[in-house]
mmCIF file of C-alpha atoms in Angstrom:
data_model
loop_
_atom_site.group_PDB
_atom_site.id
_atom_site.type_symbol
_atom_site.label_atom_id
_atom_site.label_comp_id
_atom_site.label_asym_id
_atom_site.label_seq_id
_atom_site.Cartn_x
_atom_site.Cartn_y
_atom_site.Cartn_z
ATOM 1 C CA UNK A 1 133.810 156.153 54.740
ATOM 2 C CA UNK A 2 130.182 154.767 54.460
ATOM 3 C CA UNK A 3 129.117 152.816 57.266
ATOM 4 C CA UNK A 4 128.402 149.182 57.113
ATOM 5 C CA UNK A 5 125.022 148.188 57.068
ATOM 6 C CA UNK A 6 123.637 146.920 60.547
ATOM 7 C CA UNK A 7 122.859 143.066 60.777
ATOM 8 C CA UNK A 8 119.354 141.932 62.068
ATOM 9 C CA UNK A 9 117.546 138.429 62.771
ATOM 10 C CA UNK A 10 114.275 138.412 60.747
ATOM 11 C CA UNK A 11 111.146 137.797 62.319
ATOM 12 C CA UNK A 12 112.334 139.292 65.646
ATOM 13 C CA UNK A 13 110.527 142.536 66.557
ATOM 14 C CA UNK A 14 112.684 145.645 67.524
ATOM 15 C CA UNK A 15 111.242 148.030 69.444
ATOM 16 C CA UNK A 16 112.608 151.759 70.338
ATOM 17 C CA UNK A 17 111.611 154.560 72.148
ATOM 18 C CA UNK A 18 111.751 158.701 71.384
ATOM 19 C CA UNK A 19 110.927 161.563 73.667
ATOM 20 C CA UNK A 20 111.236 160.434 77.479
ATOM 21 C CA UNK A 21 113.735 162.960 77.804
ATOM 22 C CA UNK A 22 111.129 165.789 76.455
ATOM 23 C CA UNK A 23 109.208 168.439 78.499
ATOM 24 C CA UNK A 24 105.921 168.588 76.231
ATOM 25 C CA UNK A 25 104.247 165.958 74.034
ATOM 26 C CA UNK A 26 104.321 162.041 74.120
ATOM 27 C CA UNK A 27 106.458 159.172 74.455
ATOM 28 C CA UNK A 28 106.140 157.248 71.187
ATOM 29 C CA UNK A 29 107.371 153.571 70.916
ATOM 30 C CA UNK A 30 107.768 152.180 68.109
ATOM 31 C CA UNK A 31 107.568 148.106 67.382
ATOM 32 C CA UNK A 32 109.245 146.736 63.705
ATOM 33 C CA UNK A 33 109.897 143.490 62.658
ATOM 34 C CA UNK A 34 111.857 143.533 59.384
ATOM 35 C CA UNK A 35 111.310 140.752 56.556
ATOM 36 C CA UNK A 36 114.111 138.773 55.175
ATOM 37 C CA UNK A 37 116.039 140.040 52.612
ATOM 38 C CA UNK A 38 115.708 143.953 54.173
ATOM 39 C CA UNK A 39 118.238 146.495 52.062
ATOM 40 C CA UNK A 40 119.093 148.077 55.650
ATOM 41 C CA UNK A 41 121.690 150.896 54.291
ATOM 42 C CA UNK A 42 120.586 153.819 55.669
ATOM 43 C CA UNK A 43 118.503 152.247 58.248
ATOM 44 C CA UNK A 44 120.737 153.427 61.230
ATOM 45 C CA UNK A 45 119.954 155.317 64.537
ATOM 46 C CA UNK A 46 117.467 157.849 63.907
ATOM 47 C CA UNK A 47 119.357 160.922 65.218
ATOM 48 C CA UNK A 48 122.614 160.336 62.885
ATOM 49 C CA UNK A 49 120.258 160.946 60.317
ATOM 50 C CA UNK A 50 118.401 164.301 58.765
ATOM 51 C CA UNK A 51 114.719 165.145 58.524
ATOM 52 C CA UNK A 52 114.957 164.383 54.994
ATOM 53 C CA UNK A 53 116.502 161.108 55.282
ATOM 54 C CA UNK A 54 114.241 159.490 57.996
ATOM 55 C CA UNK A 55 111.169 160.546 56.350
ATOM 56 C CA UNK A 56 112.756 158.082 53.038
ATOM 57 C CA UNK A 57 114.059 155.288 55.490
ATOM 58 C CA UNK A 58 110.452 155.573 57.641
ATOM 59 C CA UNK A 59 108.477 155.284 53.976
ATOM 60 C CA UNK A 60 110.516 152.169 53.038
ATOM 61 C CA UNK A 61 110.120 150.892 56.507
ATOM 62 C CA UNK A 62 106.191 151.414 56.348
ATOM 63 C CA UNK A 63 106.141 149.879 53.171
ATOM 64 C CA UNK A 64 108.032 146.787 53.738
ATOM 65 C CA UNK A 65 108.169 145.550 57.618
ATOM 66 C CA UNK A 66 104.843 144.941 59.793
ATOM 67 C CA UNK A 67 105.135 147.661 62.513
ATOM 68 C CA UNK A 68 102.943 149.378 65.524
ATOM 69 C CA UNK A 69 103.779 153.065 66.799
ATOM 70 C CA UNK A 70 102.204 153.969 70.310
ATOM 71 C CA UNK A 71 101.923 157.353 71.989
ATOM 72 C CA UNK A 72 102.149 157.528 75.931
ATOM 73 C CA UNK A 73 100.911 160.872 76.444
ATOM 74 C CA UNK A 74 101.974 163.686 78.811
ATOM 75 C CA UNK A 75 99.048 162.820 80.801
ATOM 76 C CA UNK A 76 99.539 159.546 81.029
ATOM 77 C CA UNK A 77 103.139 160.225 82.060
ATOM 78 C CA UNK A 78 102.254 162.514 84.232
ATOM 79 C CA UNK A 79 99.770 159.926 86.180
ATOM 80 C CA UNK A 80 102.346 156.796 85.848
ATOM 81 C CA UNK A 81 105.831 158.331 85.551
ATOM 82 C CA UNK A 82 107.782 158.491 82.421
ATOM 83 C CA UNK A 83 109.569 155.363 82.757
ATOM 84 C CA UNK A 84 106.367 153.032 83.727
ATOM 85 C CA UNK A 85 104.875 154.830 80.679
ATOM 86 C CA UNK A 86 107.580 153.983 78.021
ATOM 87 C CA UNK A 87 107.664 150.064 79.411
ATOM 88 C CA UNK A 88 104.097 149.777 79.131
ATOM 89 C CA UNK A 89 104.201 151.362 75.658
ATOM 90 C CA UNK A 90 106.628 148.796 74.489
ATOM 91 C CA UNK A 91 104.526 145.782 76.556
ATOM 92 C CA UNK A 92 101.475 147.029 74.654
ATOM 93 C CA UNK A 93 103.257 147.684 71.013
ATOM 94 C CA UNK A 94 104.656 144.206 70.701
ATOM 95 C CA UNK A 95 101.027 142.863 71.815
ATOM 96 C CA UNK A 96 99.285 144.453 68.835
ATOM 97 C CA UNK A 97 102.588 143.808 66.440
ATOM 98 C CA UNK A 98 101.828 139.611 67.228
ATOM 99 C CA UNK A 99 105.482 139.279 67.888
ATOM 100 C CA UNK A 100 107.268 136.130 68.790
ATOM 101 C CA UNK A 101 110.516 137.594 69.738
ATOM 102 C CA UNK A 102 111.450 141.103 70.365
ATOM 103 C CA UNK A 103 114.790 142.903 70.808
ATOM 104 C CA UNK A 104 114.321 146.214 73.078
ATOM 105 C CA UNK A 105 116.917 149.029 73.453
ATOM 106 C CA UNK A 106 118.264 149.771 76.460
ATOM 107 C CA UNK A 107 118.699 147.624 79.843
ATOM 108 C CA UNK A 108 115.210 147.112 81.227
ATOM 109 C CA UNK A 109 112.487 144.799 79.942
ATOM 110 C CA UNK A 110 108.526 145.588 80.330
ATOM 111 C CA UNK A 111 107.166 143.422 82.609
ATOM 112 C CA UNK A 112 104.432 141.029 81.582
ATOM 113 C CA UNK A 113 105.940 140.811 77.616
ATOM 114 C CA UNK A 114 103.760 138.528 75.392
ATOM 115 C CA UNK A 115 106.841 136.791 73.772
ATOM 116 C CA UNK A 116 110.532 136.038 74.927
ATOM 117 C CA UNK A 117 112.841 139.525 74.478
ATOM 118 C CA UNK A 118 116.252 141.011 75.340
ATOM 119 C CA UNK A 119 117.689 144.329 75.878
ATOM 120 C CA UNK A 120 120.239 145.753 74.309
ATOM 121 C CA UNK A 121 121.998 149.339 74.999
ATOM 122 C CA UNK A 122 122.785 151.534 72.249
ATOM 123 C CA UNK A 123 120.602 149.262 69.917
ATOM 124 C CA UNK A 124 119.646 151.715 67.649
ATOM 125 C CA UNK A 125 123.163 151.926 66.651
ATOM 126 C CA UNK A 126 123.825 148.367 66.241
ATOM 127 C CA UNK A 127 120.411 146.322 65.563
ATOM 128 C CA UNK A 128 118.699 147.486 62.136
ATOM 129 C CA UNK A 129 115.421 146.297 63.677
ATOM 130 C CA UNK A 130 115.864 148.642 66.420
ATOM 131 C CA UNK A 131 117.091 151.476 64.537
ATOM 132 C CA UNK A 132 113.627 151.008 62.457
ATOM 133 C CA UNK A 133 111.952 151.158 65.131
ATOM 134 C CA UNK A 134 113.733 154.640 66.114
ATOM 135 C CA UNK A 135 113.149 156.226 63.018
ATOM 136 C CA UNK A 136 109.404 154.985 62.892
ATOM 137 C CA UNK A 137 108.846 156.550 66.344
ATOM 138 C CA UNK A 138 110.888 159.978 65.899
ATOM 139 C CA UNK A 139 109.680 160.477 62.636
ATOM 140 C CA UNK A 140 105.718 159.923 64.064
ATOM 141 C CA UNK A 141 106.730 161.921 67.175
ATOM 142 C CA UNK A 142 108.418 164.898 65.090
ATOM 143 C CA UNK A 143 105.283 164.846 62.900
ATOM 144 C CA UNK A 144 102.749 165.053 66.248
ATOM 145 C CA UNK A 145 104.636 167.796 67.177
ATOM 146 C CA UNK A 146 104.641 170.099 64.403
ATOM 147 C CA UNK A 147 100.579 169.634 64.332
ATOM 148 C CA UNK A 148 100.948 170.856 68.047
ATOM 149 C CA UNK A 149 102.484 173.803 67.294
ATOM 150 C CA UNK A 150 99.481 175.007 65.418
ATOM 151 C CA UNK A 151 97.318 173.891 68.319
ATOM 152 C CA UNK A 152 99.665 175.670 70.870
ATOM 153 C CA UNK A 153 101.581 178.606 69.270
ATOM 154 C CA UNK A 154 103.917 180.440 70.309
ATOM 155 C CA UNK A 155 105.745 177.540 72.025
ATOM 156 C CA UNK A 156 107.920 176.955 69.161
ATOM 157 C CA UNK A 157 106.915 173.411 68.987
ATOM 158 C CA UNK A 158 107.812 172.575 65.369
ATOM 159 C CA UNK A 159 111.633 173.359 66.364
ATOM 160 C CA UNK A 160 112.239 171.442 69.596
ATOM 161 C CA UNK A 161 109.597 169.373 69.365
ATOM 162 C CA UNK A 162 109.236 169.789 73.117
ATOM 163 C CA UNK A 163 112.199 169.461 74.423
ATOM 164 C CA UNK A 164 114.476 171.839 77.104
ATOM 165 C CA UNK A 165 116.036 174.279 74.358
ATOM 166 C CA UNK A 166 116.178 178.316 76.202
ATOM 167 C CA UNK A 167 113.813 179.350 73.552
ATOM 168 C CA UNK A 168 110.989 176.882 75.085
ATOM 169 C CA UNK A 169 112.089 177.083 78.752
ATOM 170 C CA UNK A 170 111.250 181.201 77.811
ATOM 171 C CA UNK A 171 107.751 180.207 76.869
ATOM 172 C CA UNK A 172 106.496 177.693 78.847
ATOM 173 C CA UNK A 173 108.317 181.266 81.925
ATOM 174 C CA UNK A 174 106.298 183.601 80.204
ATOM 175 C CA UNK A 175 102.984 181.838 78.666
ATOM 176 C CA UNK A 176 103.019 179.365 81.323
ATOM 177 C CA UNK A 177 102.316 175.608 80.499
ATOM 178 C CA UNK A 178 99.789 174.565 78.216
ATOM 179 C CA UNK A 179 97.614 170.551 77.691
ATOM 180 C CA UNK A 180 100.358 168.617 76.854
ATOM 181 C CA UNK A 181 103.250 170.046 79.060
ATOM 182 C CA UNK A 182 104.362 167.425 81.678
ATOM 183 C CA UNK A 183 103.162 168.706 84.974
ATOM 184 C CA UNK A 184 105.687 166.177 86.470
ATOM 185 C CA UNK A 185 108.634 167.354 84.961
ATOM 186 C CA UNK A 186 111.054 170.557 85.993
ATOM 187 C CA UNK A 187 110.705 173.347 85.644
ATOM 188 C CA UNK A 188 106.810 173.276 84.829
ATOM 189 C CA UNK A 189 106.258 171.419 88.092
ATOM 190 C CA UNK A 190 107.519 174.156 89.974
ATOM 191 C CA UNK A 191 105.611 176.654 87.555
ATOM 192 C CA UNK A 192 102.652 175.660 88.551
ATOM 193 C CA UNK A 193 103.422 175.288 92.268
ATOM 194 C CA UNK A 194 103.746 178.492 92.644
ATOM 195 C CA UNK A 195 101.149 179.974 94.894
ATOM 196 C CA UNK A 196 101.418 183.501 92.946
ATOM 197 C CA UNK A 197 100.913 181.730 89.388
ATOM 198 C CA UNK A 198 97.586 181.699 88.119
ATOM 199 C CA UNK A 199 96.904 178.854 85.156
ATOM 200 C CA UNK A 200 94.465 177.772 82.811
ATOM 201 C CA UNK A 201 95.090 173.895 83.352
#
């Protein structure tokens, strides 16, 4: 049974998140504010949907909303902590996006917003704004990735895109971390703790 279409309010800005969960790479936040009249079938949460089918929703997106994508890199979550990272993302995206309003998955708002905003959990799977905004970040974030692979191989980076699958939990063991590892995170922080481990930071 196809699933209804998700409802939105135009002119409010939606703004998502992808990768704070991750072990290597950015945060990306993504801002969208949809225009009137928006044909939002197959806009829904980015991870019900393939490869394939975000890269089409995230070209109509492009082409039709005003939008801002933001990277918080591992080195800036590294100095700030992931979470202070992602909120200042989404502080900073809805700055340069000029928005009015803004609707912001999950249950914490950025402090010092530039416009009035609410949270709401689970948006991406009930806000077409928000689930925009998730496909515009995972589909930047997935694309980032793949580019580091070729810049770090044999990390396997264009499959996980860095997150904790056995396969990348054996690299980072035996090759150690590389640039854009999170020193902060387990098990890399106790990688490079290790007074026996020698690395190339």
């Amino acid at each position: 049974m196809p699933r209804e279409p998700l409802p939105y309010t135009p002119g409010v800005a939606g703004v998502d998140e992808v990768g704070r969960g991750a072990l290597a790479g950015p945060v990306v936040v993504a801002a969208v504010i949809l225009p009137p009249e928006f044909d939002t079938i197959g806009i829904i949460d980015s991870k019900a949907l393939s490869a394939a089918q975000r890269e089409e929703a995230a070209e109509r997106i492009r082409a039709e909303a005003r939008y801002t994508i933001l990277f918080a890199s591992a080195e800036e979550i590294d100095a700030k902590n992931v979470l202070r990272a992602t909120l200042d993302a989404m502080r900073e995206s809805l700055i340069q996006l000029k928005a009015n309003e803004a609707i912001i998955d999950g249950n914490q708002l950025p402090p010092g917003l530039p416009c009035p905003a609410t949270t709401l959990v689970k948006g991406d799977s009930k806000d077409a704004s928000i689930a925009a905004a998730s496909i515009l970040a995972k589909v930047a974030r997935d694309n980032h990735m793949v580019e580091m692979a070729d810049n770090y191989p044999g990390y396997g980076f264009e499959g996980h895109v860095g997150y904790g699958a056995p396969s990348h939990l054996g690299a980072i063991k035996s090759l150690g971390p590389c640039p854009i590892h999170r020193k902060s995170f387990e098990p890399i922080k106790s990688l490079i703790n290790q007074p026996c481990l020698t690395l190339d930071l």
